[in-house]
mmCIF file of N, CA and C in Angstrom:
data_model
loop_
_atom_site.group_PDB
_atom_site.id
_atom_site.type_symbol
_atom_site.label_atom_id
_atom_site.label_comp_id
_atom_site.label_asym_id
_atom_site.label_seq_id
_atom_site.Cartn_x
_atom_site.Cartn_y
_atom_site.Cartn_z
ATOM 1 N N MET A 1 49.877 16.061 10.190
ATOM 2 C CA MET A 1 51.213 16.466 10.575
ATOM 3 C C MET A 1 51.613 15.815 11.901
ATOM 4 N N LYS A 2 50.659 15.774 12.841
ATOM 5 C CA LYS A 2 50.942 15.176 14.140
ATOM 6 C C LYS A 2 51.277 13.694 13.991
ATOM 7 N N LYS A 3 50.539 12.987 13.112
ATOM 8 C CA LYS A 3 50.812 11.562 12.898
ATOM 9 C C LYS A 3 52.207 11.364 12.318
ATOM 10 N N LEU A 4 52.613 12.241 11.395
ATOM 11 C CA LEU A 4 53.942 12.142 10.801
ATOM 12 C C LEU A 4 55.007 12.364 11.871
ATOM 13 N N LEU A 5 54.818 13.352 12.724
ATOM 14 C CA LEU A 5 55.766 13.626 13.790
ATOM 15 C C LEU A 5 55.875 12.441 14.742
ATOM 16 N N VAL A 6 54.748 11.856 15.116
ATOM 17 C CA VAL A 6 54.755 10.682 15.992
ATOM 18 C C VAL A 6 55.506 9.535 15.321
ATOM 19 N N PHE A 7 55.276 9.329 14.030
ATOM 20 C CA PHE A 7 55.963 8.260 13.303
ATOM 21 C C PHE A 7 57.471 8.503 13.285
ATOM 22 N N VAL A 8 57.895 9.735 13.000
ATOM 23 C CA VAL A 8 59.325 10.045 12.951
ATOM 24 C C VAL A 8 59.966 9.824 14.317
ATOM 25 N N ILE A 9 59.310 10.267 15.372
ATOM 26 C CA ILE A 9 59.841 10.059 16.720
ATOM 27 C C ILE A 9 59.923 8.568 17.030
ATOM 28 N N PHE A 10 58.906 7.814 16.641
ATOM 29 C CA PHE A 10 58.901 6.364 16.842
ATOM 30 C C PHE A 10 60.090 5.728 16.127
ATOM 31 N N ILE A 11 60.319 6.124 14.894
ATOM 32 C CA ILE A 11 61.441 5.595 14.114
ATOM 33 C C ILE A 11 62.766 5.956 14.780
ATOM 34 N N LEU A 12 62.889 7.169 15.269
ATOM 35 C CA LEU A 12 64.141 7.614 15.872
ATOM 36 C C LEU A 12 64.564 6.752 17.053
ATOM 37 N N PHE A 13 63.607 6.203 17.759
ATOM 38 C CA PHE A 13 63.942 5.443 18.949
ATOM 39 C C PHE A 13 63.903 3.943 18.723
ATOM 40 N N LEU A 14 64.082 3.511 17.502
ATOM 41 C CA LEU A 14 64.065 2.080 17.224
ATOM 42 C C LEU A 14 65.383 1.573 16.648
ATOM 43 N N SER A 15 65.541 0.910 15.571
ATOM 44 C CA SER A 15 66.451 -0.145 15.089
ATOM 45 C C SER A 15 67.657 -0.067 14.176
ATOM 46 N N MET A 16 68.224 -1.295 13.731
ATOM 47 C CA MET A 16 69.225 -1.495 12.643
ATOM 48 C C MET A 16 69.439 -2.946 12.279
ATOM 49 N N PRO A 17 70.423 -3.218 11.405
ATOM 50 C CA PRO A 17 70.624 -4.493 10.744
ATOM 51 C C PRO A 17 71.627 -5.441 11.369
ATOM 52 N N LEU A 18 71.431 -6.695 11.105
ATOM 53 C CA LEU A 18 72.452 -7.693 11.369
ATOM 54 C C LEU A 18 73.380 -7.667 10.177
ATOM 55 N N TYR A 19 74.633 -7.897 10.426
ATOM 56 C CA TYR A 19 75.592 -7.846 9.346
ATOM 57 C C TYR A 19 76.563 -8.983 9.529
ATOM 58 N N ALA A 20 77.205 -9.335 8.487
ATOM 59 C CA ALA A 20 78.304 -10.276 8.498
ATOM 60 C C ALA A 20 78.864 -10.222 7.115
ATOM 61 N N ALA A 21 79.666 -11.136 6.753
ATOM 62 C CA ALA A 21 80.267 -11.205 5.438
ATOM 63 C C ALA A 21 81.670 -10.637 5.519
ATOM 64 N N GLU A 22 82.188 -10.214 4.371
ATOM 65 C CA GLU A 22 83.570 -9.791 4.286
ATOM 66 C C GLU A 22 83.862 -8.671 5.272
ATOM 67 N N ASP A 23 85.011 -8.769 5.934
ATOM 68 C CA ASP A 23 85.475 -7.785 6.911
ATOM 69 C C ASP A 23 84.633 -7.740 8.180
ATOM 70 N N SER A 24 83.778 -8.708 8.404
ATOM 71 C CA SER A 24 82.934 -8.686 9.596
ATOM 72 C C SER A 24 83.612 -9.435 10.725
ATOM 73 N N LYS A 25 83.775 -8.749 11.853
ATOM 74 C CA LYS A 25 84.325 -9.378 13.048
ATOM 75 C C LYS A 25 84.200 -8.417 14.208
ATOM 76 N N GLY A 26 84.177 -8.956 15.396
ATOM 77 C CA GLY A 26 84.206 -8.127 16.584
ATOM 78 C C GLY A 26 83.003 -7.233 16.785
ATOM 79 N N PHE A 27 81.818 -7.744 16.453
ATOM 80 C CA PHE A 27 80.630 -6.923 16.658
ATOM 81 C C PHE A 27 79.503 -7.758 17.238
ATOM 82 N N ASN A 28 78.543 -7.064 17.837
ATOM 83 C CA ASN A 28 77.369 -7.703 18.409
ATOM 84 C C ASN A 28 76.146 -6.869 18.061
ATOM 85 N N VAL A 29 75.069 -7.539 17.684
ATOM 86 C CA VAL A 29 73.813 -6.856 17.384
ATOM 87 C C VAL A 29 72.762 -7.365 18.355
ATOM 88 N N ASP A 30 72.169 -6.463 19.100
ATOM 89 C CA ASP A 30 71.093 -6.795 20.025
ATOM 90 C C ASP A 30 69.801 -6.228 19.443
ATOM 91 N N VAL A 31 68.950 -7.107 18.931
ATOM 92 C CA VAL A 31 67.672 -6.662 18.369
ATOM 93 C C VAL A 31 66.749 -6.369 19.547
ATOM 94 N N VAL A 32 66.504 -5.091 19.797
ATOM 95 C CA VAL A 32 65.708 -4.706 20.960
ATOM 96 C C VAL A 32 64.232 -4.562 20.638
ATOM 97 N N LEU A 33 63.884 -4.549 19.360
ATOM 98 C CA LEU A 33 62.477 -4.465 18.975
ATOM 99 C C LEU A 33 62.295 -4.972 17.558
ATOM 100 N N THR A 34 61.270 -5.777 17.360
ATOM 101 C CA THR A 34 60.736 -6.105 16.042
ATOM 102 C C THR A 34 59.234 -6.051 16.213
ATOM 103 N N SER A 35 58.579 -5.165 15.467
ATOM 104 C CA SER A 35 57.144 -4.999 15.667
ATOM 105 C C SER A 35 56.443 -4.604 14.377
ATOM 106 N N THR A 36 55.233 -5.110 14.231
ATOM 107 C CA THR A 36 54.371 -4.707 13.117
ATOM 108 C C THR A 36 53.203 -3.875 13.635
ATOM 109 N N ALA A 37 53.236 -3.551 14.939
ATOM 110 C CA ALA A 37 52.144 -2.781 15.546
ATOM 111 C C ALA A 37 52.700 -1.650 16.405
ATOM 112 N N THR A 38 51.916 -0.596 16.530
ATOM 113 C CA THR A 38 52.282 0.518 17.397
ATOM 114 C C THR A 38 52.025 0.135 18.843
ATOM 115 N N MET A 39 52.381 1.018 19.769
ATOM 116 C CA MET A 39 52.140 0.729 21.185
ATOM 117 C C MET A 39 50.656 0.642 21.495
ATOM 118 N N SER A 40 49.806 1.184 20.627
ATOM 119 C CA SER A 40 48.349 1.106 20.795
ATOM 120 C C SER A 40 47.753 -0.143 20.172
ATOM 121 N N GLY A 41 48.602 -0.937 19.502
ATOM 122 C CA GLY A 41 48.118 -2.146 18.858
ATOM 123 C C GLY A 41 47.688 -1.954 17.416
ATOM 124 N N ASN A 42 47.823 -0.744 16.906
ATOM 125 C CA ASN A 42 47.472 -0.487 15.506
ATOM 126 C C ASN A 42 48.595 -0.945 14.587
ATOM 127 N N PRO A 43 48.267 -1.368 13.363
ATOM 128 C CA PRO A 43 49.314 -1.769 12.425
ATOM 129 C C PRO A 43 50.223 -0.585 12.087
ATOM 130 N N VAL A 44 51.514 -0.874 11.930
ATOM 131 C CA VAL A 44 52.459 0.152 11.504
ATOM 132 C C VAL A 44 52.262 0.375 10.009
ATOM 133 N N THR A 45 52.028 1.605 9.628
ATOM 134 C CA THR A 45 51.884 1.948 8.209
ATOM 135 C C THR A 45 52.662 3.226 7.932
ATOM 136 N N VAL A 46 53.049 3.389 6.700
ATOM 137 C CA VAL A 46 53.637 4.629 6.207
ATOM 138 C C VAL A 46 52.914 4.953 4.913
ATOM 139 N N PRO A 47 52.949 6.197 4.475
ATOM 140 C CA PRO A 47 52.240 6.543 3.238
ATOM 141 C C PRO A 47 52.627 5.623 2.077
ATOM 142 N N GLY A 48 51.625 5.044 1.453
ATOM 143 C CA GLY A 48 51.856 4.171 0.304
ATOM 144 C C GLY A 48 52.299 2.765 0.638
ATOM 145 N N ARG A 49 52.344 2.423 1.917
ATOM 146 C CA ARG A 49 52.824 1.090 2.284
ATOM 147 C C ARG A 49 52.100 0.593 3.526
ATOM 148 N N ASP A 50 51.519 -0.592 3.455
ATOM 149 C CA ASP A 50 50.889 -1.230 4.610
ATOM 150 C C ASP A 50 51.705 -2.455 4.993
ATOM 151 N N ASN A 51 51.376 -3.036 6.125
ATOM 152 C CA ASN A 51 51.994 -4.287 6.576
ATOM 153 C C ASN A 51 53.513 -4.204 6.633
ATOM 154 N N ILE A 52 54.012 -3.217 7.350
ATOM 155 C CA ILE A 52 55.454 -3.127 7.511
ATOM 156 C C ILE A 52 55.841 -3.499 8.934
ATOM 157 N N LYS A 53 57.124 -3.776 9.102
ATOM 158 C CA LYS A 53 57.662 -4.014 10.441
ATOM 159 C C LYS A 53 58.789 -3.017 10.667
ATOM 160 N N ILE A 54 58.988 -2.703 11.917
ATOM 161 C CA ILE A 54 60.074 -1.821 12.320
ATOM 162 C C ILE A 54 60.950 -2.605 13.281
ATOM 163 N N GLU A 55 62.260 -2.479 13.105
ATOM 164 C CA GLU A 55 63.203 -3.133 14.005
ATOM 165 C C GLU A 55 64.136 -2.085 14.593
ATOM 166 N N ALA A 56 64.482 -2.274 15.854
ATOM 167 C CA ALA A 56 65.474 -1.440 16.526
ATOM 168 C C ALA A 56 66.625 -2.340 16.945
ATOM 169 N N HIS A 57 67.832 -1.952 16.566
ATOM 170 C CA HIS A 57 69.014 -2.732 16.908
ATOM 171 C C HIS A 57 70.002 -1.840 17.646
ATOM 172 N N VAL A 58 70.569 -2.344 18.719
ATOM 173 C CA VAL A 58 71.706 -1.702 19.357
ATOM 174 C C VAL A 58 72.922 -2.511 18.925
ATOM 175 N N VAL A 59 73.835 -1.849 18.236
ATOM 176 C CA VAL A 59 74.991 -2.519 17.639
ATOM 177 C C VAL A 59 76.252 -2.073 18.365
ATOM 178 N N GLU A 60 77.100 -3.030 18.718
ATOM 179 C CA GLU A 60 78.400 -2.736 19.312
ATOM 180 C C GLU A 60 79.480 -3.319 18.418
ATOM 181 N N ILE A 61 80.493 -2.519 18.132
ATOM 182 C CA ILE A 61 81.615 -2.967 17.309
ATOM 183 C C ILE A 61 82.894 -2.694 18.086
ATOM 184 N N ALA A 62 83.699 -3.734 18.256
ATOM 185 C CA ALA A 62 84.965 -3.613 18.974
ATOM 186 C C ALA A 62 85.927 -2.706 18.202
ATOM 187 N N PRO A 63 86.907 -2.127 18.902
ATOM 188 C CA PRO A 63 87.904 -1.295 18.221
ATOM 189 C C PRO A 63 88.587 -2.057 17.089
ATOM 190 N N LYS A 64 88.830 -1.341 16.011
ATOM 191 C CA LYS A 64 89.525 -1.878 14.825
ATOM 192 C C LYS A 64 88.781 -3.051 14.194
ATOM 193 N N SER A 65 87.469 -3.114 14.370
ATOM 194 C CA SER A 65 86.642 -4.174 13.792
ATOM 195 C C SER A 65 85.559 -3.546 12.931
ATOM 196 N N GLY A 66 84.739 -4.393 12.314
ATOM 197 C CA GLY A 66 83.692 -3.835 11.474
ATOM 198 C C GLY A 66 82.639 -4.833 11.060
ATOM 199 N N ILE A 67 81.667 -4.315 10.339
ATOM 200 C CA ILE A 67 80.581 -5.102 9.773
ATOM 201 C C ILE A 67 80.753 -5.032 8.267
ATOM 202 N N GLY A 68 80.840 -6.186 7.625
ATOM 203 C CA GLY A 68 81.092 -6.245 6.188
ATOM 204 C C GLY A 68 79.979 -5.673 5.337
ATOM 205 N N LYS A 69 80.132 -5.828 4.040
ATOM 206 C CA LYS A 69 79.184 -5.251 3.080
ATOM 207 C C LYS A 69 77.772 -5.768 3.313
ATOM 208 N N HIS A 70 76.860 -4.808 3.406
ATOM 209 C CA HIS A 70 75.448 -5.132 3.611
ATOM 210 C C HIS A 70 74.609 -4.029 2.992
ATOM 211 N N SER A 71 73.338 -4.322 2.783
ATOM 212 C CA SER A 71 72.417 -3.305 2.258
ATOM 213 C C SER A 71 71.055 -3.484 2.918
ATOM 214 N N HIS A 72 70.222 -2.470 2.734
ATOM 215 C CA HIS A 72 68.883 -2.455 3.319
ATOM 216 C C HIS A 72 67.872 -2.064 2.249
ATOM 217 N N PRO A 73 66.649 -2.600 2.304
ATOM 218 C CA PRO A 73 65.654 -2.259 1.285
ATOM 219 C C PRO A 73 65.108 -0.840 1.422
ATOM 220 N N TYR A 74 65.273 -0.233 2.597
ATOM 221 C CA TYR A 74 64.811 1.131 2.855
ATOM 222 C C TYR A 74 65.900 1.859 3.628
ATOM 223 N N PRO A 75 65.908 3.187 3.630
ATOM 224 C CA PRO A 75 66.912 3.923 4.400
ATOM 225 C C PRO A 75 66.890 3.516 5.877
ATOM 226 N N VAL A 76 68.058 3.574 6.504
ATOM 227 C CA VAL A 76 68.200 3.198 7.911
ATOM 228 C C VAL A 76 68.684 4.408 8.702
ATOM 229 N N LEU A 77 67.960 4.737 9.757
ATOM 230 C CA LEU A 77 68.353 5.823 10.647
ATOM 231 C C LEU A 77 69.313 5.271 11.690
ATOM 232 N N THR A 78 70.451 5.927 11.862
ATOM 233 C CA THR A 78 71.447 5.493 12.832
ATOM 234 C C THR A 78 71.808 6.658 13.746
ATOM 235 N N TYR A 79 71.884 6.378 15.048
ATOM 236 C CA TYR A 79 72.305 7.371 16.037
ATOM 237 C C TYR A 79 73.486 6.784 16.802
ATOM 238 N N VAL A 80 74.629 7.470 16.775
ATOM 239 C CA VAL A 80 75.842 6.979 17.425
ATOM 240 C C VAL A 80 75.770 7.301 18.919
ATOM 241 N N LEU A 81 75.788 6.255 19.738
ATOM 242 C CA LEU A 81 75.696 6.401 21.195
ATOM 243 C C LEU A 81 77.062 6.646 21.828
ATOM 244 N N SER A 82 78.092 5.928 21.352
ATOM 245 C CA SER A 82 79.454 6.130 21.851
ATOM 246 C C SER A 82 80.446 5.697 20.786
ATOM 247 N N GLY A 83 81.638 6.291 20.830
ATOM 248 C CA GLY A 83 82.656 5.988 19.836
ATOM 249 C C GLY A 83 82.396 6.718 18.531
ATOM 250 N N SER A 84 82.973 6.184 17.463
ATOM 251 C CA SER A 84 82.756 6.765 16.134
ATOM 252 C C SER A 84 82.684 5.641 15.113
ATOM 253 N N VAL A 85 81.906 5.864 14.062
ATOM 254 C CA VAL A 85 81.727 4.865 13.009
ATOM 255 C C VAL A 85 82.140 5.471 11.675
ATOM 256 N N GLU A 86 82.917 4.706 10.923
ATOM 257 C CA GLU A 86 83.251 5.075 9.554
ATOM 258 C C GLU A 86 82.337 4.261 8.646
ATOM 259 N N VAL A 87 81.619 4.947 7.769
ATOM 260 C CA VAL A 87 80.702 4.289 6.842
ATOM 261 C C VAL A 87 81.265 4.456 5.438
ATOM 262 N N GLU A 88 81.484 3.326 4.767
ATOM 263 C CA GLU A 88 81.994 3.353 3.396
ATOM 264 C C GLU A 88 80.895 2.897 2.451
ATOM 265 N N ASN A 89 80.536 3.756 1.496
ATOM 266 C CA ASN A 89 79.541 3.412 0.480
ATOM 267 C C ASN A 89 80.177 2.604 -0.631
ATOM 268 N N GLU A 90 79.344 1.994 -1.466
ATOM 269 C CA GLU A 90 79.845 1.136 -2.538
ATOM 270 C C GLU A 90 80.701 1.888 -3.544
ATOM 271 N N ASP A 91 80.573 3.211 -3.619
ATOM 272 C CA ASP A 91 81.400 3.990 -4.542
ATOM 273 C C ASP A 91 82.749 4.356 -3.931
ATOM 274 N N GLY A 92 83.003 3.903 -2.696
ATOM 275 C CA GLY A 92 84.282 4.143 -2.039
ATOM 276 C C GLY A 92 84.325 5.379 -1.160
ATOM 277 N N THR A 93 83.293 6.209 -1.193
ATOM 278 C CA THR A 93 83.287 7.384 -0.323
ATOM 279 C C THR A 93 83.112 6.947 1.127
ATOM 280 N N LYS A 94 83.804 7.659 2.012
ATOM 281 C CA LYS A 94 83.753 7.337 3.439
ATOM 282 C C LYS A 94 83.372 8.583 4.221
ATOM 283 N N LYS A 95 82.561 8.374 5.248
ATOM 284 C CA LYS A 95 82.199 9.448 6.172
ATOM 285 C C LYS A 95 82.280 8.884 7.577
ATOM 286 N N THR A 96 82.701 9.725 8.513
ATOM 287 C CA THR A 96 82.813 9.315 9.906
ATOM 288 C C THR A 96 81.815 10.101 10.748
ATOM 289 N N PHE A 97 81.151 9.389 11.652
ATOM 290 C CA PHE A 97 80.155 9.989 12.538
ATOM 291 C C PHE A 97 80.545 9.685 13.981
ATOM 292 N N GLU A 98 80.472 10.700 14.828
ATOM 293 C CA GLU A 98 80.887 10.612 16.232
ATOM 294 C C GLU A 98 79.675 10.460 17.150
ATOM 295 N N ALA A 99 79.950 10.120 18.412
ATOM 296 C CA ALA A 99 78.889 10.023 19.423
ATOM 297 C C ALA A 99 78.056 11.301 19.417
ATOM 298 N N GLY A 100 76.736 11.125 19.449
ATOM 299 C CA GLY A 100 75.816 12.255 19.430
ATOM 300 C C GLY A 100 75.364 12.654 18.042
ATOM 301 N N GLU A 101 75.987 12.098 17.007
ATOM 302 C CA GLU A 101 75.589 12.407 15.630
ATOM 303 C C GLU A 101 74.681 11.307 15.095
ATOM 304 N N SER A 102 73.889 11.658 14.106
ATOM 305 C CA SER A 102 73.021 10.677 13.455
ATOM 306 C C SER A 102 73.177 10.809 11.950
ATOM 307 N N PHE A 103 72.787 9.745 11.254
ATOM 308 C CA PHE A 103 72.855 9.735 9.796
ATOM 309 C C PHE A 103 71.867 8.712 9.271
ATOM 310 N N ILE A 104 71.633 8.761 7.976
ATOM 311 C CA ILE A 104 70.727 7.811 7.333
ATOM 312 C C ILE A 104 71.488 7.094 6.230
ATOM 313 N N GLU A 105 71.565 5.754 6.341
ATOM 314 C CA GLU A 105 72.190 4.956 5.283
ATOM 315 C C GLU A 105 71.243 4.872 4.101
ATOM 316 N N ASP A 106 71.826 4.881 2.909
ATOM 317 C CA ASP A 106 71.037 4.758 1.687
ATOM 318 C C ASP A 106 70.392 3.385 1.579
ATOM 319 N N ALA A 107 69.279 3.327 0.899
ATOM 320 C CA ALA A 107 68.626 2.051 0.595
ATOM 321 C C ALA A 107 69.289 1.428 -0.627
ATOM 322 N N ASN A 108 69.280 0.104 -0.672
ATOM 323 C CA ASN A 108 69.752 -0.652 -1.836
ATOM 324 C C ASN A 108 71.150 -0.252 -2.285
ATOM 325 N N THR A 109 72.022 0.015 -1.322
ATOM 326 C CA THR A 109 73.416 0.377 -1.584
ATOM 327 C C THR A 109 74.294 -0.431 -0.638
ATOM 328 N N TRP A 110 75.370 -1.020 -1.154
ATOM 329 C CA TRP A 110 76.281 -1.767 -0.296
ATOM 330 C C TRP A 110 77.073 -0.788 0.556
ATOM 331 N N VAL A 111 77.127 -1.038 1.863
ATOM 332 C CA VAL A 111 77.903 -0.218 2.790
ATOM 333 C C VAL A 111 78.692 -1.117 3.733
ATOM 334 N N ILE A 112 79.755 -0.559 4.281
ATOM 335 C CA ILE A 112 80.559 -1.220 5.313
ATOM 336 C C ILE A 112 80.625 -0.266 6.494
ATOM 337 N N ASN A 113 80.399 -0.774 7.701
ATOM 338 C CA ASN A 113 80.525 0.028 8.923
ATOM 339 C C ASN A 113 81.784 -0.427 9.651
ATOM 340 N N ARG A 114 82.647 0.527 10.018
ATOM 341 C CA ARG A 114 83.891 0.193 10.714
ATOM 342 C C ARG A 114 84.059 1.050 11.964
ATOM 343 N N ASN A 115 84.658 0.435 12.971
ATOM 344 C CA ASN A 115 85.105 1.167 14.148
ATOM 345 C C ASN A 115 86.608 1.327 13.996
ATOM 346 N N THR A 116 87.047 2.497 13.592
ATOM 347 C CA THR A 116 88.475 2.745 13.399
ATOM 348 C C THR A 116 89.117 3.310 14.662
ATOM 349 N N GLY A 117 88.322 3.497 15.715
ATOM 350 C CA GLY A 117 88.817 4.082 16.960
ATOM 351 C C GLY A 117 89.358 3.059 17.936
ATOM 352 N N ASP A 118 89.667 3.543 19.134
ATOM 353 C CA ASP A 118 90.254 2.713 20.188
ATOM 354 C C ASP A 118 89.257 2.338 21.281
ATOM 355 N N GLU A 119 88.008 2.777 21.148
ATOM 356 C CA GLU A 119 86.980 2.410 22.123
ATOM 357 C C GLU A 119 85.835 1.703 21.403
ATOM 358 N N THR A 120 85.046 0.960 22.163
ATOM 359 C CA THR A 120 83.916 0.248 21.572
ATOM 360 C C THR A 120 82.919 1.244 20.995
ATOM 361 N N LEU A 121 82.499 0.980 19.789
ATOM 362 C CA LEU A 121 81.477 1.782 19.113
ATOM 363 C C LEU A 121 80.116 1.196 19.458
ATOM 364 N N LYS A 122 79.170 2.055 19.758
ATOM 365 C CA LYS A 122 77.806 1.598 20.038
ATOM 366 C C LYS A 122 76.848 2.542 19.332
ATOM 367 N N PHE A 123 75.921 1.966 18.548
ATOM 368 C CA PHE A 123 74.923 2.811 17.900
ATOM 369 C C PHE A 123 73.564 2.140 17.876
ATOM 370 N N LEU A 124 72.552 2.985 17.768
ATOM 371 C CA LEU A 124 71.171 2.537 17.648
ATOM 372 C C LEU A 124 70.783 2.681 16.190
ATOM 373 N N ALA A 125 70.221 1.636 15.613
ATOM 374 C CA ALA A 125 69.777 1.682 14.223
ATOM 375 C C ALA A 125 68.295 1.351 14.156
ATOM 376 N N VAL A 126 67.578 2.087 13.339
ATOM 377 C CA VAL A 126 66.143 1.891 13.151
ATOM 378 C C VAL A 126 65.912 1.522 11.696
ATOM 379 N N LEU A 127 65.289 0.354 11.475
ATOM 380 C CA LEU A 127 65.051 -0.134 10.121
ATOM 381 C C LEU A 127 63.583 -0.464 9.949
ATOM 382 N N TYR A 128 63.158 -0.433 8.724
ATOM 383 C CA TYR A 128 61.821 -0.959 8.445
ATOM 384 C C TYR A 128 61.831 -1.650 7.105
ATOM 385 N N ALA A 129 60.860 -2.534 6.943
ATOM 386 C CA ALA A 129 60.732 -3.322 5.719
ATOM 387 C C ALA A 129 59.318 -3.880 5.683
ATOM 388 N N GLY A 130 58.997 -4.537 4.586
ATOM 389 C CA GLY A 130 57.724 -5.232 4.515
ATOM 390 C C GLY A 130 57.656 -6.281 5.610
ATOM 391 N N LYS A 131 56.462 -6.585 6.059
ATOM 392 C CA LYS A 131 56.252 -7.512 7.179
ATOM 393 C C LYS A 131 57.040 -8.809 7.030
ATOM 394 N N ASP A 132 57.107 -9.353 5.832
ATOM 395 C CA ASP A 132 57.810 -10.614 5.600
ATOM 396 C C ASP A 132 59.131 -10.418 4.863
ATOM 397 N N GLN A 133 59.632 -9.202 4.825
ATOM 398 C CA GLN A 133 60.854 -8.874 4.093
ATOM 399 C C GLN A 133 62.026 -8.738 5.066
ATOM 400 N N LYS A 134 63.226 -9.094 4.615
ATOM 401 C CA LYS A 134 64.424 -8.900 5.429
ATOM 402 C C LYS A 134 64.743 -7.414 5.520
ATOM 403 N N THR A 135 65.263 -7.000 6.660
ATOM 404 C CA THR A 135 65.667 -5.601 6.820
ATOM 405 C C THR A 135 67.102 -5.372 6.361
ATOM 406 N N PHE A 136 67.808 -6.451 6.021
ATOM 407 C CA PHE A 136 69.190 -6.339 5.568
ATOM 408 C C PHE A 136 69.545 -7.512 4.672
ATOM 409 N N THR A 137 70.569 -7.315 3.869
ATOM 410 C CA THR A 137 71.105 -8.380 3.026
ATOM 411 C C THR A 137 72.615 -8.359 3.173
ATOM 412 N N LEU A 138 73.204 -9.516 3.376
ATOM 413 C CA LEU A 138 74.645 -9.638 3.488
ATOM 414 C C LEU A 138 75.249 -9.938 2.131
ATOM 415 N N LYS A 139 76.356 -9.292 1.826
ATOM 416 C CA LYS A 139 77.052 -9.558 0.560
ATOM 417 C C LYS A 139 77.834 -10.854 0.730
ATOM 418 N N GLU A 140 77.612 -11.773 -0.161
ATOM 419 C CA GLU A 140 78.317 -13.068 -0.098
ATOM 420 C C GLU A 140 79.725 -12.940 -0.610
#
């Protein structure tokens, strides 16, 4: 149980995806961590999966801008640091998350992230994937 808690806390303070494609403009992604090892030097593992990497991204999106359709091979934890983000799933449903809120994007689902507000949106995203696997895919 303690190992699971440590892993969840580790994930919470890490990453997200690079995006581009349709409707993408006015954003910046700062990859603050890409690692296949813990702070102790041990390989990052999760139940049923070895050789994974974890990435932490701090993403900024200018007002009235967004990140086009993208997907991830595994769920992505997102924590909104400032502003608000509108997330549109491939089925057209939209949800808005404000500063201080967190959410998890679905795996293998096309999503669009938009800043519909008047201030810069900033969020922390935590992603993981196989060691040699992309953490995101851009829709062409």
